[in-house]
């Protein structure tokens, strides 16, 4: 047959070959069907290891207690005992090597997350002592009267008698 | 000339011959057969939310955002808390300002363009908070629709996104019936809750579970019959969200109410 009949076929073959070569170069070696089969497990498996390497920032209260036993004793019998240290003191990151993360949040905004009164019957929120943030001493920070580690005591730093818990 | 018998014979052979290559093309792969069977390892993470215990403090959302480097100010979040307030006239008001990143600190309910709704406390019949996160479905629709294999499920049941492989087409964002996926504001790839895969793999709990002072959030292994979370799921009245979608969600709710969407 004449050459001009075959020529388009060579062009098509070259394109197909080019795509196949590009595919082997671009698609990672570990790309394929993994644990969850075709439908849910078609992926690059090294991506799992990448996610596993993601740095942990919140190291939990267990880590804090190792060095700060005194603070643990301070809070352990308080109504605030279930609150993890890092919720107020900030995430651990690499403390004590790198204390950058530990920025204590003493703000009113933190306290009213739980203590702004929301009167929803049946909800656990209604059982928490609550205030109206607009009316209850809006000029002051909560910690000026209330001791955060144990709200049943007044804050010794500001020693103000007669504060109700 | 062909008689009827011969015609029938030949057409059956041709029909058989056409059907055969379809099955013959499927290469027998023992590895894949094993993978598609149920034996996917002995860990399958599940999540348990107790609506009765949640007070809407939003510390879980804050911890999640910091732990996972989720953009703090952009209106995106991997987990959020919704407030449901039902009034005597049968109305349900729902809001989740900033995904409850700063908790619920006012009785005014954010009704978007309708403004802040101040509900009279005497008119409220019930009010509660519902934490939401990725359901890490057993049949994740978001994974099925990915055209490039950038999102997948690990053998522990966690649905993840391969950031370097995602093309940002948004099919998964549209495909998720729970609306848990979004675009990363800077990387422009699909983002979602990883169930703190990096923490679970180290034997820790998720950041939101560790941050919750009330035990409203828990994570467990459903394949371990001794796991306290497994015991609750298998022996108590739990519910899942949007069961009718057939996604088999793996976040279970205690104290679920019909208003929850």
mmCIF file of C-alpha atoms in Angstrom:
data_model
loop_
_atom_site.group_PDB
_atom_site.id
_atom_site.type_symbol
_atom_site.label_atom_id
_atom_site.label_comp_id
_atom_site.label_asym_id
_atom_site.label_seq_id
_atom_site.Cartn_x
_atom_site.Cartn_y
_atom_site.Cartn_z
ATOM 1 C CA UNK A 1 0.000 0.000 0.000
ATOM 2 C CA UNK A 2 1.082 3.585 -0.528
ATOM 3 C CA UNK A 3 3.099 5.437 2.067
ATOM 4 C CA UNK A 4 0.527 8.195 2.610
ATOM 5 C CA UNK A 5 -1.957 5.580 3.884
ATOM 6 C CA UNK A 6 0.423 4.340 6.572
ATOM 7 C CA UNK A 7 1.665 7.745 7.662
ATOM 8 C CA UNK A 8 -1.309 8.660 9.945
ATOM 9 C CA UNK A 9 -0.931 5.284 11.656
ATOM 10 C CA UNK A 10 2.704 6.056 12.529
ATOM 11 C CA UNK A 11 1.637 9.415 13.911
ATOM 12 C CA UNK A 12 -1.004 7.749 16.104
ATOM 13 C CA UNK A 13 1.520 5.133 17.276
ATOM 14 C CA UNK A 14 4.002 7.868 18.154
ATOM 15 C CA UNK A 15 1.365 9.724 20.191
ATOM 16 C CA UNK A 16 0.316 6.550 22.036
ATOM 17 C CA UNK A 17 3.948 5.661 22.692
ATOM 18 C CA UNK A 18 4.655 9.174 23.914
ATOM 19 C CA UNK A 19 1.738 9.027 26.345
ATOM 20 C CA UNK A 20 2.869 5.651 27.683
ATOM 21 C CA UNK A 21 6.431 6.902 28.218
ATOM 22 C CA UNK A 22 5.195 10.084 29.910
ATOM 23 C CA UNK A 23 2.953 7.961 32.115
ATOM 24 C CA UNK A 24 5.797 5.779 33.365
ATOM 25 C CA UNK A 25 7.879 8.866 34.075
ATOM 26 C CA UNK A 26 5.156 10.925 35.798
ATOM 27 C CA UNK A 27 3.180 8.356 37.783
ATOM 28 C CA UNK A 28 4.949 7.424 41.022
ATOM 29 C CA UNK A 29 6.109 3.816 41.368
ATOM 30 C CA UNK A 30 3.964 3.191 44.465
ATOM 31 C CA UNK A 31 0.757 4.341 42.811
ATOM 32 C CA UNK A 32 -1.806 1.589 42.566
ATOM 33 C CA UNK A 33 -4.477 -0.498 44.255
ATOM 34 C CA UNK A 34 -3.909 -0.827 47.958
ATOM 35 C CA UNK A 35 -5.708 -2.086 51.055
ATOM 36 C CA UNK A 36 -9.197 -0.855 50.210
ATOM 37 C CA UNK A 37 -9.333 -2.200 46.663
ATOM 38 C CA UNK A 38 -10.000 -0.461 43.353
ATOM 39 C CA UNK A 39 -12.825 1.796 44.448
ATOM 40 C CA UNK A 40 -11.416 3.245 47.674
ATOM 41 C CA UNK A 41 -7.742 2.308 47.737
ATOM 42 C CA UNK A 42 -6.423 3.601 44.402
ATOM 43 C CA UNK A 43 -3.649 5.969 45.534
ATOM 44 C CA UNK A 44 0.041 6.702 46.102
ATOM 45 C CA UNK A 45 0.860 4.717 49.246
ATOM 46 C CA UNK A 46 3.717 6.992 50.360
ATOM 47 C CA UNK A 47 1.073 9.679 50.953
ATOM 48 C CA UNK A 48 0.035 7.730 54.085
ATOM 49 C CA UNK A 49 3.568 7.982 55.478
ATOM 50 C CA UNK A 50 3.581 11.717 54.737
ATOM 51 C CA UNK A 51 0.431 12.202 56.800
ATOM 52 C CA UNK A 52 1.898 10.089 59.617
ATOM 53 C CA UNK A 53 4.890 12.439 59.766
ATOM 54 C CA UNK A 54 2.676 15.476 60.421
ATOM 55 C CA UNK A 55 3.949 17.097 63.654
ATOM 56 C CA UNK A 56 1.960 16.644 66.855
ATOM 57 C CA UNK A 57 1.393 19.972 68.596
ATOM 58 C CA UNK A 58 -0.960 19.093 71.429
ATOM 59 C CA UNK A 59 1.014 16.625 73.548
ATOM 60 C CA UNK A 60 -1.764 16.137 76.178
ATOM 61 C CA UNK A 61 -1.817 16.826 79.934
ATOM 62 C CA UNK A 62 0.053 13.582 80.656
ATOM 63 C CA UNK A 63 3.205 15.199 79.311
ATOM 64 C CA UNK A 64 2.693 18.361 81.413
ATOM 65 C CA UNK A 65 2.209 16.386 84.637
ATOM 66 C CA UNK A 66 5.662 14.811 84.329
ATOM 67 C CA UNK A 67 7.340 18.116 85.287
ATOM 68 C CA UNK A 68 4.514 20.227 86.701
ATOM 69 C CA UNK A 69 3.291 17.935 89.452
ATOM 70 C CA UNK A 70 2.540 20.951 91.702
ATOM 71 C CA UNK A 71 0.124 22.377 89.132
ATOM 72 C CA UNK A 72 -1.497 18.996 88.744
ATOM 73 C CA UNK A 73 -2.063 18.820 92.516
ATOM 74 C CA UNK A 74 -3.478 22.323 92.371
ATOM 75 C CA UNK A 75 -6.119 21.427 89.801
ATOM 76 C CA UNK A 76 -6.829 17.751 90.392
ATOM 77 C CA UNK A 77 -9.688 18.203 92.907
ATOM 78 C CA UNK A 78 -11.102 21.287 91.246
ATOM 79 C CA UNK A 79 -14.204 21.474 89.030
ATOM 80 C CA UNK A 80 -11.756 22.493 86.303
ATOM 81 C CA UNK A 81 -9.768 19.235 86.570
ATOM 82 C CA UNK A 82 -11.134 17.749 83.297
ATOM 83 C CA UNK A 83 -9.852 20.700 81.260
ATOM 84 C CA UNK A 84 -6.611 19.812 79.507
ATOM 85 C CA UNK A 85 -3.677 22.124 80.366
ATOM 86 C CA UNK A 86 -3.145 22.973 76.697
ATOM 87 C CA UNK A 87 -6.648 24.424 76.317
ATOM 88 C CA UNK A 88 -5.556 27.492 78.308
ATOM 89 C CA UNK A 89 -1.753 27.339 78.246
ATOM 90 C CA UNK A 90 -1.535 26.737 74.510
ATOM 91 C CA UNK A 91 -0.238 23.725 72.609
ATOM 92 C CA UNK A 92 3.017 22.199 73.796
ATOM 93 C CA UNK A 93 4.872 22.092 70.437
ATOM 94 C CA UNK A 94 8.434 21.302 71.562
ATOM 95 C CA UNK A 95 8.300 22.677 75.096
ATOM 96 C CA UNK A 96 10.577 22.854 77.081
ATOM 97 C CA UNK A 97 13.113 22.848 74.205
ATOM 98 C CA UNK A 98 11.163 25.492 72.347
ATOM 99 C CA UNK A 99 8.573 27.304 74.479
ATOM 100 C CA UNK A 100 7.098 29.281 71.585
ATOM 101 C CA UNK A 101 3.677 27.640 71.769
ATOM 102 C CA UNK A 102 3.025 28.209 75.422
ATOM 103 C CA UNK A 103 1.134 31.441 75.459
ATOM 104 C CA UNK A 104 -1.287 31.504 78.370
ATOM 105 C CA UNK A 105 -4.765 32.614 77.411
ATOM 106 C CA UNK A 106 -6.162 34.531 80.401
ATOM 107 C CA UNK A 107 -8.818 36.267 78.349
ATOM 108 C CA UNK A 108 -12.481 36.642 79.163
ATOM 109 C CA UNK A 109 -13.242 35.162 75.743
ATOM 110 C CA UNK A 110 -11.794 31.833 76.852
ATOM 111 C CA UNK A 111 -13.835 31.634 80.080
ATOM 112 C CA UNK A 112 -17.151 32.555 78.473
ATOM 113 C CA UNK A 113 -16.838 29.678 76.013
ATOM 114 C CA UNK A 114 -18.420 27.669 78.839
ATOM 115 C CA UNK A 115 -19.568 30.302 81.339
ATOM 116 C CA UNK A 116 -21.720 32.558 79.160
ATOM 117 C CA UNK A 117 -25.195 31.576 80.319
ATOM 118 C CA UNK A 118 -27.224 29.698 77.718
ATOM 119 C CA UNK A 119 -30.509 28.561 79.268
ATOM 120 C CA UNK A 120 -31.105 25.395 77.240
ATOM 121 C CA UNK A 121 -33.048 22.938 79.344
ATOM 122 C CA UNK A 122 -31.688 19.419 79.171
ATOM 123 C CA UNK A 123 -28.362 20.586 77.789
ATOM 124 C CA UNK A 124 -25.194 20.145 79.822
ATOM 125 C CA UNK A 125 -24.480 23.818 79.196
ATOM 126 C CA UNK A 126 -27.366 24.893 81.449
ATOM 127 C CA UNK A 127 -25.764 23.022 84.365
ATOM 128 C CA UNK A 128 -22.550 25.061 84.205
ATOM 129 C CA UNK A 129 -22.515 28.223 86.366
ATOM 130 C CA UNK A 130 -23.148 30.961 83.834
ATOM 131 C CA UNK A 131 -23.073 34.738 83.596
ATOM 132 C CA UNK A 132 -24.246 37.317 81.108
ATOM 133 C CA UNK A 133 -20.909 38.546 79.680
ATOM 134 C CA UNK A 134 -22.440 41.936 78.901
ATOM 135 C CA UNK A 135 -23.595 42.578 82.469
ATOM 136 C CA UNK A 136 -21.160 40.643 84.695
ATOM 137 C CA UNK A 137 -18.177 43.001 85.250
ATOM 138 C CA UNK A 138 -17.486 43.631 81.551
ATOM 139 C CA UNK A 139 -14.619 45.922 82.562
ATOM 140 C CA UNK A 140 -12.592 43.184 84.254
ATOM 141 C CA UNK A 141 -10.809 39.981 83.295
ATOM 142 C CA UNK A 142 -12.295 36.887 84.957
ATOM 143 C CA UNK A 143 -8.920 35.884 86.435
ATOM 144 C CA UNK A 144 -8.774 39.103 88.479
ATOM 145 C CA UNK A 145 -11.291 37.549 90.871
ATOM 146 C CA UNK A 146 -11.554 33.851 90.022
ATOM 147 C CA UNK A 147 -8.657 31.426 90.292
ATOM 148 C CA UNK A 148 -8.607 29.442 87.028
ATOM 149 C CA UNK A 149 -7.080 26.240 88.445
ATOM 150 C CA UNK A 150 -9.736 26.118 91.116
ATOM 151 C CA UNK A 151 -12.678 28.481 90.689
ATOM 152 C CA UNK A 152 -13.998 27.641 94.155
ATOM 153 C CA UNK A 153 -11.161 29.820 95.528
ATOM 154 C CA UNK A 154 -10.510 33.516 94.836
ATOM 155 C CA UNK A 155 -7.374 34.228 92.857
ATOM 156 C CA UNK A 156 -4.499 34.615 95.368
ATOM 157 C CA UNK A 157 -2.633 36.848 92.924
ATOM 158 C CA UNK A 158 -5.315 39.494 93.163
ATOM 159 C CA UNK A 159 -6.492 38.663 96.748
ATOM 160 C CA UNK A 160 -9.967 40.133 96.708
ATOM 161 C CA UNK A 161 -12.238 38.946 99.477
ATOM 162 C CA UNK A 162 -15.893 38.159 99.050
ATOM 163 C CA UNK A 163 -15.914 36.714 95.531
ATOM 164 C CA UNK A 164 -18.466 34.007 95.096
ATOM 165 C CA UNK A 165 -17.471 30.985 93.106
ATOM 166 C CA UNK B 1 -26.582 -22.295 2.544
ATOM 167 C CA UNK B 2 -26.829 -22.562 6.317
ATOM 168 C CA UNK B 3 -29.556 -24.504 8.038
ATOM 169 C CA UNK B 4 -31.267 -23.365 11.208
ATOM 170 C CA UNK B 5 -29.337 -25.726 13.508
ATOM 171 C CA UNK B 6 -26.010 -24.518 12.195
ATOM 172 C CA UNK B 7 -27.066 -20.872 12.482
ATOM 173 C CA UNK B 8 -28.026 -21.302 16.156
ATOM 174 C CA UNK B 9 -24.760 -23.104 16.894
ATOM 175 C CA UNK B 10 -22.614 -20.455 15.269
ATOM 176 C CA UNK B 11 -24.419 -17.513 16.803
ATOM 177 C CA UNK B 12 -23.976 -19.063 20.271
ATOM 178 C CA UNK B 13 -20.274 -19.488 19.650
ATOM 179 C CA UNK B 14 -19.977 -15.870 18.543
ATOM 180 C CA UNK B 15 -21.968 -14.609 21.549
ATOM 181 C CA UNK B 16 -19.779 -16.699 23.858
ATOM 182 C CA UNK B 17 -16.659 -15.481 22.104
ATOM 183 C CA UNK B 18 -17.667 -11.844 22.569
ATOM 184 C CA UNK B 19 -18.512 -12.319 26.244
ATOM 185 C CA UNK B 20 -15.305 -14.203 27.070
ATOM 186 C CA UNK B 21 -12.711 -11.470 26.479
ATOM 187 C CA UNK B 22 -14.473 -9.157 28.966
ATOM 188 C CA UNK B 23 -13.781 -11.568 31.809
ATOM 189 C CA UNK B 24 -10.470 -12.770 30.384
ATOM 190 C CA UNK B 25 -9.141 -9.198 30.394
ATOM 191 C CA UNK B 26 -9.541 -9.035 34.174
ATOM 192 C CA UNK B 27 -6.154 -10.282 35.287
ATOM 193 C CA UNK B 28 -6.288 -12.514 38.327
ATOM 194 C CA UNK B 29 -4.565 -10.620 41.087
ATOM 195 C CA UNK B 30 -4.400 -12.453 44.429
ATOM 196 C CA UNK B 31 -3.192 -9.326 46.236
ATOM 197 C CA UNK B 32 -6.227 -7.393 45.147
ATOM 198 C CA UNK B 33 -8.600 -10.234 45.960
ATOM 199 C CA UNK B 34 -7.208 -10.340 49.483
ATOM 200 C CA UNK B 35 -7.486 -6.571 49.779
ATOM 201 C CA UNK B 36 -11.104 -6.550 48.728
ATOM 202 C CA UNK B 37 -12.019 -9.236 51.209
ATOM 203 C CA UNK B 38 -13.023 -8.175 54.711
ATOM 204 C CA UNK B 39 -9.673 -8.932 56.342
ATOM 205 C CA UNK B 40 -8.323 -5.412 56.196
ATOM 206 C CA UNK B 41 -6.313 -5.608 59.399
ATOM 207 C CA UNK B 42 -7.472 -5.407 62.963
ATOM 208 C CA UNK B 43 -7.903 -1.651 63.368
ATOM 209 C CA UNK B 44 -10.896 0.335 62.164
ATOM 210 C CA UNK B 45 -11.200 3.751 63.744
ATOM 211 C CA UNK B 46 -14.665 4.986 64.649
ATOM 212 C CA UNK B 47 -15.834 8.126 66.395
ATOM 213 C CA UNK B 48 -18.469 8.565 69.072
ATOM 214 C CA UNK B 49 -20.163 11.871 69.866
ATOM 215 C CA UNK B 50 -22.334 12.297 72.944
ATOM 216 C CA UNK B 51 -24.697 15.191 72.228
ATOM 217 C CA UNK B 52 -25.888 15.193 75.854
ATOM 218 C CA UNK B 53 -22.393 16.075 77.054
ATOM 219 C CA UNK B 54 -21.507 18.820 74.577
ATOM 220 C CA UNK B 55 -21.754 22.368 75.968
ATOM 221 C CA UNK B 56 -20.664 24.194 72.822
ATOM 222 C CA UNK B 57 -17.359 25.539 74.169
ATOM 223 C CA UNK B 58 -15.664 24.994 70.806
ATOM 224 C CA UNK B 59 -12.327 23.998 72.359
ATOM 225 C CA UNK B 60 -12.323 21.022 69.989
ATOM 226 C CA UNK B 61 -12.535 23.324 66.971
ATOM 227 C CA UNK B 62 -9.746 25.526 68.310
ATOM 228 C CA UNK B 63 -7.498 22.528 69.020
ATOM 229 C CA UNK B 64 -8.203 21.022 65.592
ATOM 230 C CA UNK B 65 -7.368 24.248 63.810
ATOM 231 C CA UNK B 66 -4.056 24.663 65.621
ATOM 232 C CA UNK B 67 -3.046 21.002 65.565
ATOM 233 C CA UNK B 68 -3.716 20.589 61.850
ATOM 234 C CA UNK B 69 -2.582 24.029 60.648
ATOM 235 C CA UNK B 70 -6.087 24.880 59.458
ATOM 236 C CA UNK B 71 -6.243 28.522 58.436
ATOM 237 C CA UNK B 72 -7.440 30.358 61.572
ATOM 238 C CA UNK B 73 -9.274 33.286 60.032
ATOM 239 C CA UNK B 74 -10.553 31.841 56.769
ATOM 240 C CA UNK B 75 -14.089 30.513 57.015
ATOM 241 C CA UNK B 76 -12.985 26.889 56.755
ATOM 242 C CA UNK B 77 -12.782 24.226 59.415
ATOM 243 C CA UNK B 78 -12.319 20.471 59.572
ATOM 244 C CA UNK B 79 -14.683 20.080 62.496
ATOM 245 C CA UNK B 80 -17.396 22.344 63.838
ATOM 246 C CA UNK B 81 -20.177 22.501 66.398
ATOM 247 C CA UNK B 82 -23.774 23.331 65.525
ATOM 248 C CA UNK B 83 -26.320 24.826 67.899
ATOM 249 C CA UNK B 84 -29.943 23.720 67.661
ATOM 250 C CA UNK B 85 -32.586 25.743 69.478
ATOM 251 C CA UNK B 86 -36.188 24.529 69.228
ATOM 252 C CA UNK B 87 -38.961 26.898 70.254
ATOM 253 C CA UNK B 88 -42.527 26.277 71.413
ATOM 254 C CA UNK B 89 -43.955 27.247 68.028
ATOM 255 C CA UNK B 90 -42.028 24.372 66.453
ATOM 256 C CA UNK B 91 -39.287 26.462 64.910
ATOM 257 C CA UNK B 92 -35.705 25.180 64.898
ATOM 258 C CA UNK B 93 -32.924 27.741 64.829
ATOM 259 C CA UNK B 94 -29.517 26.437 63.797
ATOM 260 C CA UNK B 95 -26.194 28.248 63.761
ATOM 261 C CA UNK B 96 -22.475 27.666 63.936
ATOM 262 C CA UNK B 97 -20.687 31.020 63.951
ATOM 263 C CA UNK B 98 -17.132 30.536 62.609
ATOM 264 C CA UNK B 99 -17.730 26.815 63.067
ATOM 265 C CA UNK B 100 -17.843 27.520 66.846
ATOM 266 C CA UNK B 101 -14.115 28.257 66.799
ATOM 267 C CA UNK B 102 -14.710 30.710 69.667
ATOM 268 C CA UNK B 103 -17.575 28.744 71.194
ATOM 269 C CA UNK B 104 -21.137 29.929 71.741
ATOM 270 C CA UNK B 105 -20.992 32.974 73.974
ATOM 271 C CA UNK B 106 -24.310 34.660 73.259
ATOM 272 C CA UNK B 107 -27.967 33.669 73.256
ATOM 273 C CA UNK B 108 -28.401 35.431 69.905
ATOM 274 C CA UNK B 109 -28.585 32.915 67.065
ATOM 275 C CA UNK B 110 -26.816 33.769 63.833
ATOM 276 C CA UNK B 111 -29.382 33.533 61.013
ATOM 277 C CA UNK B 112 -27.045 34.738 58.234
ATOM 278 C CA UNK B 113 -28.738 37.458 56.133
ATOM 279 C CA UNK B 114 -31.716 37.536 58.536
ATOM 280 C CA UNK B 115 -29.369 38.835 61.254
ATOM 281 C CA UNK B 116 -28.981 37.746 64.852
ATOM 282 C CA UNK B 117 -32.091 36.158 66.290
ATOM 283 C CA UNK B 118 -32.738 36.806 69.954
ATOM 284 C CA UNK B 119 -34.937 33.955 71.183
ATOM 285 C CA UNK B 120 -36.825 34.488 74.421
ATOM 286 C CA UNK B 121 -35.556 31.851 76.895
ATOM 287 C CA UNK B 122 -39.151 31.118 77.982
ATOM 288 C CA UNK B 123 -40.037 30.075 74.430
ATOM 289 C CA UNK B 124 -37.220 27.520 74.174
ATOM 290 C CA UNK B 125 -38.302 23.902 74.533
ATOM 291 C CA UNK B 126 -34.874 22.435 73.906
ATOM 292 C CA UNK B 127 -31.412 23.529 72.933
ATOM 293 C CA UNK B 128 -28.322 21.430 72.318
ATOM 294 C CA UNK B 129 -24.989 21.323 70.524
ATOM 295 C CA UNK B 130 -23.929 18.851 67.855
ATOM 296 C CA UNK B 131 -20.239 18.441 66.993
ATOM 297 C CA UNK B 132 -19.612 17.455 63.387
ATOM 298 C CA UNK B 133 -16.601 16.078 61.584
ATOM 299 C CA UNK B 134 -15.766 13.769 58.681
ATOM 300 C CA UNK B 135 -17.699 10.520 59.035
ATOM 301 C CA UNK B 136 -14.873 8.424 57.563
ATOM 302 C CA UNK B 137 -17.570 6.410 55.797
ATOM 303 C CA UNK B 138 -17.167 2.746 55.000
ATOM 304 C CA UNK B 139 -18.397 3.642 51.481
ATOM 305 C CA UNK B 140 -16.935 7.129 51.052
ATOM 306 C CA UNK B 141 -18.608 8.816 48.066
ATOM 307 C CA UNK B 142 -15.875 11.479 48.015
ATOM 308 C CA UNK B 143 -13.273 8.808 47.252
ATOM 309 C CA UNK B 144 -15.303 7.180 44.485
ATOM 310 C CA UNK B 145 -15.635 10.409 42.535
ATOM 311 C CA UNK B 146 -11.941 11.363 42.562
ATOM 312 C CA UNK B 147 -10.785 11.121 38.945
ATOM 313 C CA UNK B 148 -7.055 10.962 39.739
ATOM 314 C CA UNK B 149 -6.765 8.799 42.867
ATOM 315 C CA UNK B 150 -5.778 11.731 45.075
ATOM 316 C CA UNK B 151 -8.164 10.811 47.859
ATOM 317 C CA UNK B 152 -8.297 7.350 49.334
ATOM 318 C CA UNK B 153 -9.103 5.280 52.367
ATOM 319 C CA UNK B 154 -6.411 3.653 54.474
ATOM 320 C CA UNK B 155 -6.801 0.166 55.865
ATOM 321 C CA UNK B 156 -7.757 1.730 59.220
ATOM 322 C CA UNK B 157 -10.749 3.368 57.509
ATOM 323 C CA UNK B 158 -9.369 6.915 57.529
ATOM 324 C CA UNK B 159 -10.129 8.949 54.405
ATOM 325 C CA UNK B 160 -7.153 11.098 53.396
ATOM 326 C CA UNK B 161 -6.161 13.465 50.591
ATOM 327 C CA UNK B 162 -2.830 13.277 48.776
ATOM 328 C CA UNK B 163 -2.040 16.982 48.534
ATOM 329 C CA UNK B 164 0.630 16.531 45.884
ATOM 330 C CA UNK B 165 -1.735 14.582 43.627
ATOM 331 C CA UNK B 166 -4.994 16.547 43.985
ATOM 332 C CA UNK B 167 -5.878 18.574 40.875
ATOM 333 C CA UNK B 168 -8.496 20.678 42.657
ATOM 334 C CA UNK B 169 -11.466 19.656 40.514
ATOM 335 C CA UNK B 170 -13.825 19.790 43.503
ATOM 336 C CA UNK B 171 -15.804 16.618 42.720
ATOM 337 C CA UNK B 172 -15.198 15.347 46.255
ATOM 338 C CA UNK B 173 -16.308 18.641 47.802
ATOM 339 C CA UNK B 174 -19.580 18.282 45.896
ATOM 340 C CA UNK B 175 -19.835 14.530 46.474
ATOM 341 C CA UNK B 176 -19.733 14.575 50.261
ATOM 342 C CA UNK B 177 -23.298 14.609 51.631
ATOM 343 C CA UNK B 178 -22.016 15.923 54.969
ATOM 344 C CA UNK B 179 -20.216 18.969 53.610
ATOM 345 C CA UNK B 180 -17.008 18.201 55.477
ATOM 346 C CA UNK B 181 -14.665 18.925 52.580
ATOM 347 C CA UNK B 182 -13.423 22.304 51.475
ATOM 348 C CA UNK B 183 -10.599 23.861 49.495
ATOM 349 C CA UNK B 184 -7.386 24.755 51.261
ATOM 350 C CA UNK B 185 -7.292 28.562 50.966
ATOM 351 C CA UNK B 186 -3.576 28.608 50.131
ATOM 352 C CA UNK B 187 -2.732 25.236 48.608
ATOM 353 C CA UNK B 188 -5.937 25.070 46.501
ATOM 354 C CA UNK B 189 -6.346 21.355 47.096
ATOM 355 C CA UNK B 190 -9.205 19.476 48.728
ATOM 356 C CA UNK B 191 -8.966 19.417 52.506
ATOM 357 C CA UNK B 192 -10.691 17.383 55.158
ATOM 358 C CA UNK B 193 -10.499 15.895 58.641
ATOM 359 C CA UNK B 194 -7.706 13.305 58.795
ATOM 360 C CA UNK B 195 -9.052 11.910 62.074
ATOM 361 C CA UNK B 196 -5.632 13.093 63.309
ATOM 362 C CA UNK B 197 -4.059 10.153 61.485
ATOM 363 C CA UNK B 198 -0.616 11.317 62.700
ATOM 364 C CA UNK B 199 -1.782 11.071 66.325
ATOM 365 C CA UNK B 200 -3.769 7.827 66.069
ATOM 366 C CA UNK B 201 -0.764 6.104 64.483
ATOM 367 C CA UNK B 202 1.287 7.019 67.565
ATOM 368 C CA UNK B 203 -1.301 5.595 69.948
ATOM 369 C CA UNK B 204 -2.658 9.030 70.826
ATOM 370 C CA UNK B 205 -6.211 10.269 70.492
ATOM 371 C CA UNK B 206 -7.356 12.969 68.093
ATOM 372 C CA UNK B 207 -6.712 16.602 69.090
ATOM 373 C CA UNK B 208 -10.448 17.301 69.422
ATOM 374 C CA UNK B 209 -10.937 14.321 71.741
ATOM 375 C CA UNK B 210 -8.035 15.421 73.954
ATOM 376 C CA UNK B 211 -9.321 19.001 74.029
ATOM 377 C CA UNK B 212 -12.880 18.126 75.051
ATOM 378 C CA UNK B 213 -13.216 18.556 78.834
ATOM 379 C CA UNK B 214 -16.626 16.886 78.917
ATOM 380 C CA UNK B 215 -15.988 13.562 77.171
ATOM 381 C CA UNK B 216 -18.438 14.457 74.404
ATOM 382 C CA UNK B 217 -16.019 13.225 71.752
ATOM 383 C CA UNK B 218 -14.374 9.809 71.778
ATOM 384 C CA UNK B 219 -12.425 7.744 69.298
ATOM 385 C CA UNK B 220 -12.109 3.968 69.310
ATOM 386 C CA UNK B 221 -11.375 0.814 67.364
ATOM 387 C CA UNK B 222 -14.558 -0.996 66.291
ATOM 388 C CA UNK B 223 -12.598 -4.226 65.631
ATOM 389 C CA UNK B 224 -11.599 -4.432 69.296
ATOM 390 C CA UNK B 225 -14.548 -5.797 71.297
ATOM 391 C CA UNK B 226 -12.933 -4.609 74.547
ATOM 392 C CA UNK B 227 -12.727 -0.988 73.428
ATOM 393 C CA UNK B 228 -15.100 1.139 75.580
ATOM 394 C CA UNK B 229 -16.262 3.030 72.471
ATOM 395 C CA UNK B 230 -17.042 -0.247 70.690
ATOM 396 C CA UNK B 231 -18.998 -1.418 73.715
ATOM 397 C CA UNK B 232 -21.161 1.720 73.663
ATOM 398 C CA UNK B 233 -21.768 1.527 69.907
ATOM 399 C CA UNK B 234 -22.704 -2.131 70.038
ATOM 400 C CA UNK B 235 -24.864 -2.033 73.171
ATOM 401 C CA UNK B 236 -26.439 1.423 73.334
ATOM 402 C CA UNK B 237 -28.828 3.449 71.165
ATOM 403 C CA UNK B 238 -26.633 5.253 68.700
ATOM 404 C CA UNK B 239 -27.447 6.951 65.415
ATOM 405 C CA UNK B 240 -25.534 8.094 62.352
ATOM 406 C CA UNK B 241 -26.086 11.076 60.081
ATOM 407 C CA UNK B 242 -27.911 10.698 56.741
ATOM 408 C CA UNK B 243 -28.045 6.924 56.785
ATOM 409 C CA UNK B 244 -30.253 6.991 53.681
ATOM 410 C CA UNK B 245 -27.250 7.936 51.531
ATOM 411 C CA UNK B 246 -25.796 4.458 52.042
ATOM 412 C CA UNK B 247 -22.365 5.799 52.908
ATOM 413 C CA UNK B 248 -22.132 3.783 56.153
ATOM 414 C CA UNK B 249 -20.802 6.684 58.250
ATOM 415 C CA UNK B 250 -18.501 5.745 61.120
ATOM 416 C CA UNK B 251 -19.234 8.690 63.416
ATOM 417 C CA UNK B 252 -21.894 7.595 65.870
ATOM 418 C CA UNK B 253 -24.128 9.903 67.879
ATOM 419 C CA UNK B 254 -25.592 9.380 71.345
ATOM 420 C CA UNK B 255 -28.562 11.610 72.158
ATOM 421 C CA UNK B 256 -29.374 12.241 68.486
ATOM 422 C CA UNK B 257 -32.512 14.294 67.930
ATOM 423 C CA UNK B 258 -34.705 14.502 64.830
ATOM 424 C CA UNK B 259 -33.852 18.169 64.188
ATOM 425 C CA UNK B 260 -30.219 17.283 63.467
ATOM 426 C CA UNK B 261 -29.389 17.553 59.806
#
